[in-house]
PDB file of C-alpha atoms in Angstrom:
ATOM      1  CA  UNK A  76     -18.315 -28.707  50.310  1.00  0.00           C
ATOM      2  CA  UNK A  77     -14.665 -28.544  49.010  1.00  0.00           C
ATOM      3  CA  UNK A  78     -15.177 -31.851  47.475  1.00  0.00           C
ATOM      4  CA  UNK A  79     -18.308 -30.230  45.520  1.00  0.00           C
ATOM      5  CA  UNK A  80     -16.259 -27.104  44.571  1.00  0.00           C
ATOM      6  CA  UNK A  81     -13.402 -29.791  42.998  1.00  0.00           C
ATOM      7  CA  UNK A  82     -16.096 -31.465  41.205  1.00  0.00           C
ATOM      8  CA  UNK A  83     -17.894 -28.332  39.717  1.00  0.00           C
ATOM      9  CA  UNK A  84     -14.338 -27.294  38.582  1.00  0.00           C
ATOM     10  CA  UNK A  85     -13.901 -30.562  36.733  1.00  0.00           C
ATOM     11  CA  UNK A  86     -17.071 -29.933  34.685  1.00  0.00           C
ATOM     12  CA  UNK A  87     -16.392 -26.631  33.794  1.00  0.00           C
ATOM     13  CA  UNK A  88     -12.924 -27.780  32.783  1.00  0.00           C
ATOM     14  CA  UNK A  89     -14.275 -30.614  30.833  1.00  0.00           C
ATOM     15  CA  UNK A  90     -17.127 -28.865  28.964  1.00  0.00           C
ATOM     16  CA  UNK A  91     -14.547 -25.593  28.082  1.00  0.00           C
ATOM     17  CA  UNK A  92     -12.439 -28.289  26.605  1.00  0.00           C
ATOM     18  CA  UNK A  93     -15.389 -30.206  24.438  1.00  0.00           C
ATOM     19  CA  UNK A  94     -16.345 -26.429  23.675  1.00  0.00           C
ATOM     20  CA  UNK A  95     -12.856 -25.799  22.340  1.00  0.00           C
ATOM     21  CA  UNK A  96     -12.881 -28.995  20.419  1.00  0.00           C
ATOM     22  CA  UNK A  97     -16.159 -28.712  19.160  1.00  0.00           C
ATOM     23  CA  UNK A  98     -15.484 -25.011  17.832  1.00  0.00           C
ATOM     24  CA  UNK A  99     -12.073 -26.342  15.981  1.00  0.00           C
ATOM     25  CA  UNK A 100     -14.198 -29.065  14.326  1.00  0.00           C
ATOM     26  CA  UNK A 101     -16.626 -26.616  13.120  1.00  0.00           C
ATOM     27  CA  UNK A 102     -14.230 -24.063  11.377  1.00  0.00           C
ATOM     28  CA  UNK A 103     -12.026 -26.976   9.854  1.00  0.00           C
ATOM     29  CA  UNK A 104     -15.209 -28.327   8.455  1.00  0.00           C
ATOM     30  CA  UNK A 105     -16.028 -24.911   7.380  1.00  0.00           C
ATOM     31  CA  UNK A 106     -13.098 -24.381   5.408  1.00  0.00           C
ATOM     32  CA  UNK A 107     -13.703 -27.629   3.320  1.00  0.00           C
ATOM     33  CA  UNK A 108     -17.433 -25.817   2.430  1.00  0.00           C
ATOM     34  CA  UNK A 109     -15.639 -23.411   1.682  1.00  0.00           C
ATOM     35  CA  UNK A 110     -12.764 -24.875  -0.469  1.00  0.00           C
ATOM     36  CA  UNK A 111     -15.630 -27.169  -1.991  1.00  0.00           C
ATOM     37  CA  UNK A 112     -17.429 -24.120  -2.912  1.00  0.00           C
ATOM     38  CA  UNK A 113     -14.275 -22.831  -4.848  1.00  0.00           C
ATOM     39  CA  UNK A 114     -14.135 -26.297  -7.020  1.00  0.00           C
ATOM     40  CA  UNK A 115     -18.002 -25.700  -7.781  1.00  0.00           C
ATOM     41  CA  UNK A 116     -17.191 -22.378  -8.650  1.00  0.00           C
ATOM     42  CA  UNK A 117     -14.247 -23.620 -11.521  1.00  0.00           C
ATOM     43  CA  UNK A 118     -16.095 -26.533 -12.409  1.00  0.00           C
ATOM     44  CA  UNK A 119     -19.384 -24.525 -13.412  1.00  0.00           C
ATOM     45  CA  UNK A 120     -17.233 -21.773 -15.305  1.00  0.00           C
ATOM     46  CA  UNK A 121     -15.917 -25.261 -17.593  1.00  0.00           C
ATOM     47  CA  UNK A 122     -19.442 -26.326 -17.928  1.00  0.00           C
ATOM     48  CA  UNK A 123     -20.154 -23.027 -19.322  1.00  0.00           C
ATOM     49  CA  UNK A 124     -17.181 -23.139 -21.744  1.00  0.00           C
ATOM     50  CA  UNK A 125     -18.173 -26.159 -23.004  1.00  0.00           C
ATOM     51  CA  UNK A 126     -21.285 -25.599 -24.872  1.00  0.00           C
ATOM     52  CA  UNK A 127     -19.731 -22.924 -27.252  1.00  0.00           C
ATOM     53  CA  UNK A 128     -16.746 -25.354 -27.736  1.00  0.00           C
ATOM     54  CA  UNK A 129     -18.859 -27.881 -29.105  1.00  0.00           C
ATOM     55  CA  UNK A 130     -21.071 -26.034 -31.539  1.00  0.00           C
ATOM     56  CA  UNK A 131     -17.518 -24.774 -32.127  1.00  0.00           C
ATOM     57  CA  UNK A 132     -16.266 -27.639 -33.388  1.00  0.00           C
ATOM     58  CA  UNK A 133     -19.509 -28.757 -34.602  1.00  0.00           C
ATOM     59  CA  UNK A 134     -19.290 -25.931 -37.272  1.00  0.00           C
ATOM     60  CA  UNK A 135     -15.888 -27.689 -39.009  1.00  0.00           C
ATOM     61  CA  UNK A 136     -16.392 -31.484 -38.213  1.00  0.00           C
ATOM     62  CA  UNK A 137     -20.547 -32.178 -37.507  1.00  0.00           C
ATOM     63  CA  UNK A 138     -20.521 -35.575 -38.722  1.00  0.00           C
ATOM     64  CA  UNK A 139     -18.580 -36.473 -35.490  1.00  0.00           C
ATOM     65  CA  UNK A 140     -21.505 -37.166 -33.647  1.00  0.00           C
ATOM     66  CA  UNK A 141     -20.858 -39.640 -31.367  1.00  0.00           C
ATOM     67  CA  UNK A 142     -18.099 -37.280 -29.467  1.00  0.00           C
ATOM     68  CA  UNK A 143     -20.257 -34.591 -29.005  1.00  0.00           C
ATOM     69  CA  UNK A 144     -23.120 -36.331 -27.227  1.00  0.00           C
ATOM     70  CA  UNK A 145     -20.085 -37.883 -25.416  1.00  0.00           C
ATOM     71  CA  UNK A 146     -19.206 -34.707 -24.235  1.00  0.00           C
ATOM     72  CA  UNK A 147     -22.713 -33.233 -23.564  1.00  0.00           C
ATOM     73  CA  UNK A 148     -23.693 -36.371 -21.686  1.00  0.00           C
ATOM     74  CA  UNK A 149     -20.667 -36.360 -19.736  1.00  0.00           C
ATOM     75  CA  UNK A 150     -21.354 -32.304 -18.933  1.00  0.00           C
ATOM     76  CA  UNK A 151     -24.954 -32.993 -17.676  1.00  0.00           C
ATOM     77  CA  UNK A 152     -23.633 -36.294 -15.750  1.00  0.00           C
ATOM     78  CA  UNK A 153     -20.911 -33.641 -13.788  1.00  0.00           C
ATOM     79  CA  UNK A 154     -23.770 -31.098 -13.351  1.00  0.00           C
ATOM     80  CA  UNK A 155     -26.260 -33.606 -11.945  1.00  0.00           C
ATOM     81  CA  UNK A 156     -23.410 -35.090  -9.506  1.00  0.00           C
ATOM     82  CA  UNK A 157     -24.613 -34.350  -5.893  1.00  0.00           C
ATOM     83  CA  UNK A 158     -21.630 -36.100  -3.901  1.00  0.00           C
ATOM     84  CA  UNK A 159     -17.747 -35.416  -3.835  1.00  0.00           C
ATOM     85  CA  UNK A 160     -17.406 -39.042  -5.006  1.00  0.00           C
ATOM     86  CA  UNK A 161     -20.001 -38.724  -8.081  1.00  0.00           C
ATOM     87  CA  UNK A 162     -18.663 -35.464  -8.777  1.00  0.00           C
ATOM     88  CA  UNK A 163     -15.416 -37.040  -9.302  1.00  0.00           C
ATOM     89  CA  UNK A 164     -16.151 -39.652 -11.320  1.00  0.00           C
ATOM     90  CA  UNK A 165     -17.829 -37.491 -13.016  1.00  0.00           C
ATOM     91  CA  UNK A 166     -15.464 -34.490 -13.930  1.00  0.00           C
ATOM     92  CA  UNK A 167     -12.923 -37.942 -14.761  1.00  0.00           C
ATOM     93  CA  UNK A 168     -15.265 -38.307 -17.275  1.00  0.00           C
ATOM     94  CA  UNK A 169     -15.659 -35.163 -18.741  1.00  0.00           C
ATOM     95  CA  UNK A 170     -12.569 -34.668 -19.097  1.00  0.00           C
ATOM     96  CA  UNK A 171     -11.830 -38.078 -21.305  1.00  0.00           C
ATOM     97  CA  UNK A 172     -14.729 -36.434 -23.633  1.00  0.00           C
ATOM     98  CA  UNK A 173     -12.996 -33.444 -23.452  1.00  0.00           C
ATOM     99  CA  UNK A 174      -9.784 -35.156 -24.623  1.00  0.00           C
ATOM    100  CA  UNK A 175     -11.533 -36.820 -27.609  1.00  0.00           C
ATOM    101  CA  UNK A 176     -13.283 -33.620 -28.277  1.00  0.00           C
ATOM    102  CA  UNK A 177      -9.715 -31.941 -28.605  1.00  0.00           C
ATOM    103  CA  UNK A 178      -7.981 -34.736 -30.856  1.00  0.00           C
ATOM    104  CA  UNK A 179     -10.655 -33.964 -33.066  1.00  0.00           C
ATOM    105  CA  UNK A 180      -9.005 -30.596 -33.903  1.00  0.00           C
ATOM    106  CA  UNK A 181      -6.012 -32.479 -35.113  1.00  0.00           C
ATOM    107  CA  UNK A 182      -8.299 -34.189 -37.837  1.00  0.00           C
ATOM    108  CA  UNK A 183      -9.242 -30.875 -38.997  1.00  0.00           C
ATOM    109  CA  UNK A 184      -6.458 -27.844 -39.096  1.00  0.00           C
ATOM    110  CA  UNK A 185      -9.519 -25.134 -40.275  1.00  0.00           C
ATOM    111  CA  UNK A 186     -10.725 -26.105 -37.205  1.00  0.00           C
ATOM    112  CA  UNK A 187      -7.303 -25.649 -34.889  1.00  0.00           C
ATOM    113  CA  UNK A 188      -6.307 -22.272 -36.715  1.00  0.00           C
ATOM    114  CA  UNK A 189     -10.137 -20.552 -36.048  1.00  0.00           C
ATOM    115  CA  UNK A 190     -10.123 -18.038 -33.587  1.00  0.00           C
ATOM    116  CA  UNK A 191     -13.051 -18.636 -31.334  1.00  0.00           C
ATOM    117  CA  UNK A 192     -11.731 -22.394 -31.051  1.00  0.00           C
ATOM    118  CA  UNK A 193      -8.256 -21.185 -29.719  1.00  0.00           C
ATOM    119  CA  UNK A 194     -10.213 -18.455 -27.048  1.00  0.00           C
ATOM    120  CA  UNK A 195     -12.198 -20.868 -26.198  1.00  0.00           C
ATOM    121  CA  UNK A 196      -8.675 -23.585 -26.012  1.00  0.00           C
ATOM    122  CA  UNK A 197      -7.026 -21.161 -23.810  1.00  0.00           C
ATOM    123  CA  UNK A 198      -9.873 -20.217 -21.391  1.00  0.00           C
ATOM    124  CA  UNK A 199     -10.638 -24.013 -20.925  1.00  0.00           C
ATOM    125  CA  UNK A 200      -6.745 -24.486 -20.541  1.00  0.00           C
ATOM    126  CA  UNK A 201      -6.858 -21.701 -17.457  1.00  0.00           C
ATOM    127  CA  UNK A 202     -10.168 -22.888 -16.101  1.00  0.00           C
ATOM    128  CA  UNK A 203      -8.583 -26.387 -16.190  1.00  0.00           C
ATOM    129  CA  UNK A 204      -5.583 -24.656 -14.207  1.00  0.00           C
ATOM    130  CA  UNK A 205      -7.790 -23.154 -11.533  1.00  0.00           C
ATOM    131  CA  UNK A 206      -9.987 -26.006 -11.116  1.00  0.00           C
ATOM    132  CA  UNK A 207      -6.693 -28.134 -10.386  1.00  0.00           C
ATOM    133  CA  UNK A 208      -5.502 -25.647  -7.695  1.00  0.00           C
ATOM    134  CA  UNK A 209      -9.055 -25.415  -6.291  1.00  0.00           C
ATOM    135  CA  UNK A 210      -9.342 -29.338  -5.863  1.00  0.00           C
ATOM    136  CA  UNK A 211      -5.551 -28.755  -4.103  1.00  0.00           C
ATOM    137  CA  UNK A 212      -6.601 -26.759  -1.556  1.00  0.00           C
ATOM    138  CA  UNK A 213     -10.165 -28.235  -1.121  1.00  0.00           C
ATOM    139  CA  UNK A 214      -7.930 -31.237  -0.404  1.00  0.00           C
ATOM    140  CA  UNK A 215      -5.571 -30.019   2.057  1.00  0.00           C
ATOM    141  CA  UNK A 216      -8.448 -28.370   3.937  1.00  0.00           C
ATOM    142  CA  UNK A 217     -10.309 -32.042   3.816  1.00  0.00           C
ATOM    143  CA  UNK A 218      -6.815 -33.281   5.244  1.00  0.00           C
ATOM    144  CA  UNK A 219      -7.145 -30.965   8.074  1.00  0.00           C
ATOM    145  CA  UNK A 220     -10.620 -31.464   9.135  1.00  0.00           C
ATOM    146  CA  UNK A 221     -10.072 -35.360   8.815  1.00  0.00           C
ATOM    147  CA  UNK A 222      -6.827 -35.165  10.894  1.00  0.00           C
ATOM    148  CA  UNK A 223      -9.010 -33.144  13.158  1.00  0.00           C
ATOM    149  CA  UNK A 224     -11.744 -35.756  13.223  1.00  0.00           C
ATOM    150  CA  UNK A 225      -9.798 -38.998  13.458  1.00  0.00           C
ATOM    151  CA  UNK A 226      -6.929 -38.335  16.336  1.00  0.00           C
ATOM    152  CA  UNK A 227      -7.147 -38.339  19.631  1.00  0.00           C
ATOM    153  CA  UNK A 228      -9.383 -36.963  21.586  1.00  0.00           C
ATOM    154  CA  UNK A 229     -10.936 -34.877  19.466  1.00  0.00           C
ATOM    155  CA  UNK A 230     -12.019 -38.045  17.203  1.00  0.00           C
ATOM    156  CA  UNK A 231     -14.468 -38.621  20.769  1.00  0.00           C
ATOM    157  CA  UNK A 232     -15.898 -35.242  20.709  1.00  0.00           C
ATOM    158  CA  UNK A 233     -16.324 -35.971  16.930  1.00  0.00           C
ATOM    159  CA  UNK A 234     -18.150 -39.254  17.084  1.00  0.00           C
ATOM    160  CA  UNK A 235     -20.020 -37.494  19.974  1.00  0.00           C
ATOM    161  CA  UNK A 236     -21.201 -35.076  17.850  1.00  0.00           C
ATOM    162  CA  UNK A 237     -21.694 -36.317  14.262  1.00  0.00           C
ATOM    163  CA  UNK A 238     -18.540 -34.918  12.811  1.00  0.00           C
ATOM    164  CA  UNK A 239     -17.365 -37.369  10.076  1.00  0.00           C
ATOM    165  CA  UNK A 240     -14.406 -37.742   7.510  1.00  0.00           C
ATOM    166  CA  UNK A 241     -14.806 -35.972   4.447  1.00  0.00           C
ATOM    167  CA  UNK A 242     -13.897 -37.542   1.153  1.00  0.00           C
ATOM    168  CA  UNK A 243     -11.029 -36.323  -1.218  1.00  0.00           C
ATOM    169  CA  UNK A 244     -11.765 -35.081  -4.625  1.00  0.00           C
ATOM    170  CA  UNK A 245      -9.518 -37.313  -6.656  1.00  0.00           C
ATOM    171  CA  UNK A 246      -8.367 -37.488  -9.947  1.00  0.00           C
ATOM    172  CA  UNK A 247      -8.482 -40.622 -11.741  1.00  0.00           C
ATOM    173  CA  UNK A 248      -5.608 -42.036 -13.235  1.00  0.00           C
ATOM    174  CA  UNK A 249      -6.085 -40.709 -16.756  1.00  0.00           C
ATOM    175  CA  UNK A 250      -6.812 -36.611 -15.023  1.00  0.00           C
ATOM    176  CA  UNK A 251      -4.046 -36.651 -13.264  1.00  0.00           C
ATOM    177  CA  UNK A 252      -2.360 -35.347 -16.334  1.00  0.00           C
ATOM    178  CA  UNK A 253      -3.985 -32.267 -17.785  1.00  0.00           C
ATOM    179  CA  UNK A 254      -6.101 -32.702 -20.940  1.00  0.00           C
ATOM    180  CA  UNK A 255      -3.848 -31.052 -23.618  1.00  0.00           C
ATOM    181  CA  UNK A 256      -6.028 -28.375 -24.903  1.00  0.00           C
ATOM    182  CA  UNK A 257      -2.831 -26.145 -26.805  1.00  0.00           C
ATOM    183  CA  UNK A 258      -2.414 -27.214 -30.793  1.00  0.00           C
TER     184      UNK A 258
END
């Protein structure tokens, strides 16, 4: 009877452990929704901004056609994005449009002295700001719940239980330095 006593211990031990594990994986992976959901939140306040920039610049240079539908395909591409990885790739190349949009304005000095362009300049330079500390922390929170996922033991209860890596948001070469929006 001792032996069974011993025994039952063990399980309960075991199973308060995987319960402890399992609960860690669950808020680290909640706090990467949750970071994730702050990107989403930037990233859709730039698509927003973007529309009245165009027909913004449209109204000083409209024969440059080919950069706007550059930029408004490259808007719809980031809104359509489903993954972390397309949504990447996809804000990478946004923001190249973006930076051709913007050299534009050098072409045309109407065009950089109007006042709705440079509100519009400086609340895409601040979204552009906050997106880049969003992606930061959503980031360092993926960091955690990977760490979490992949050492031992807790990468057993993981595998156990479906909990897998989550993939960075990263810049590509040409983000990683802010579009220059100020003229």
């Amino acid at each position: 009877m001792k032996g069974t006593g011993y025994l039952i211990a063990a399980i309960v031990i075991v199973l308060a452990f995987v319960v402890w594990i399992y609960n860690g994986l669950v808020r680290a992976r909640n706090r990467v929704d949750n970071a994730w959901g702050q990107v989403d939140v930037q990233l859709r306040r730039r698509y927003d901004l973007i529309p009245n920039l165009v027909e913004t610049v449209k109204g000083y240079a409209s024969h440059e056609k080919a950069t706007f539908e550059a930029v408004v395909e490259a808007r719809a591409a980031s809104q359509a994005a489903t993954t972390v990885e397309s949504q990447a790739q996809a804000e990478n190349m946004l923001t190249g449009a973006l930076r051709q949009l913007f050299a534009l304005a050098e072409a045309y000095p109407e065009l950089k002295a109007a006042p709705n362009f440079q509100s519009l300049q400086q609340e895409l330079a601040e979204t552009e700001g906050k997106i880049a500390i969003a992606r930061q922390i959503y980031n360092d929170a993926v960091l955690t719940y990977n760490n979490a996922v992949q050492t031992v033991p807790r990468n057993l209860v993981a595998a156990l239980l479906g909990f897998r890596p989550k993939p960075y948001f990263e810049a590509s070469g040409d983000e990683r330095s802010a579009p220059q929006v100020d003229f």
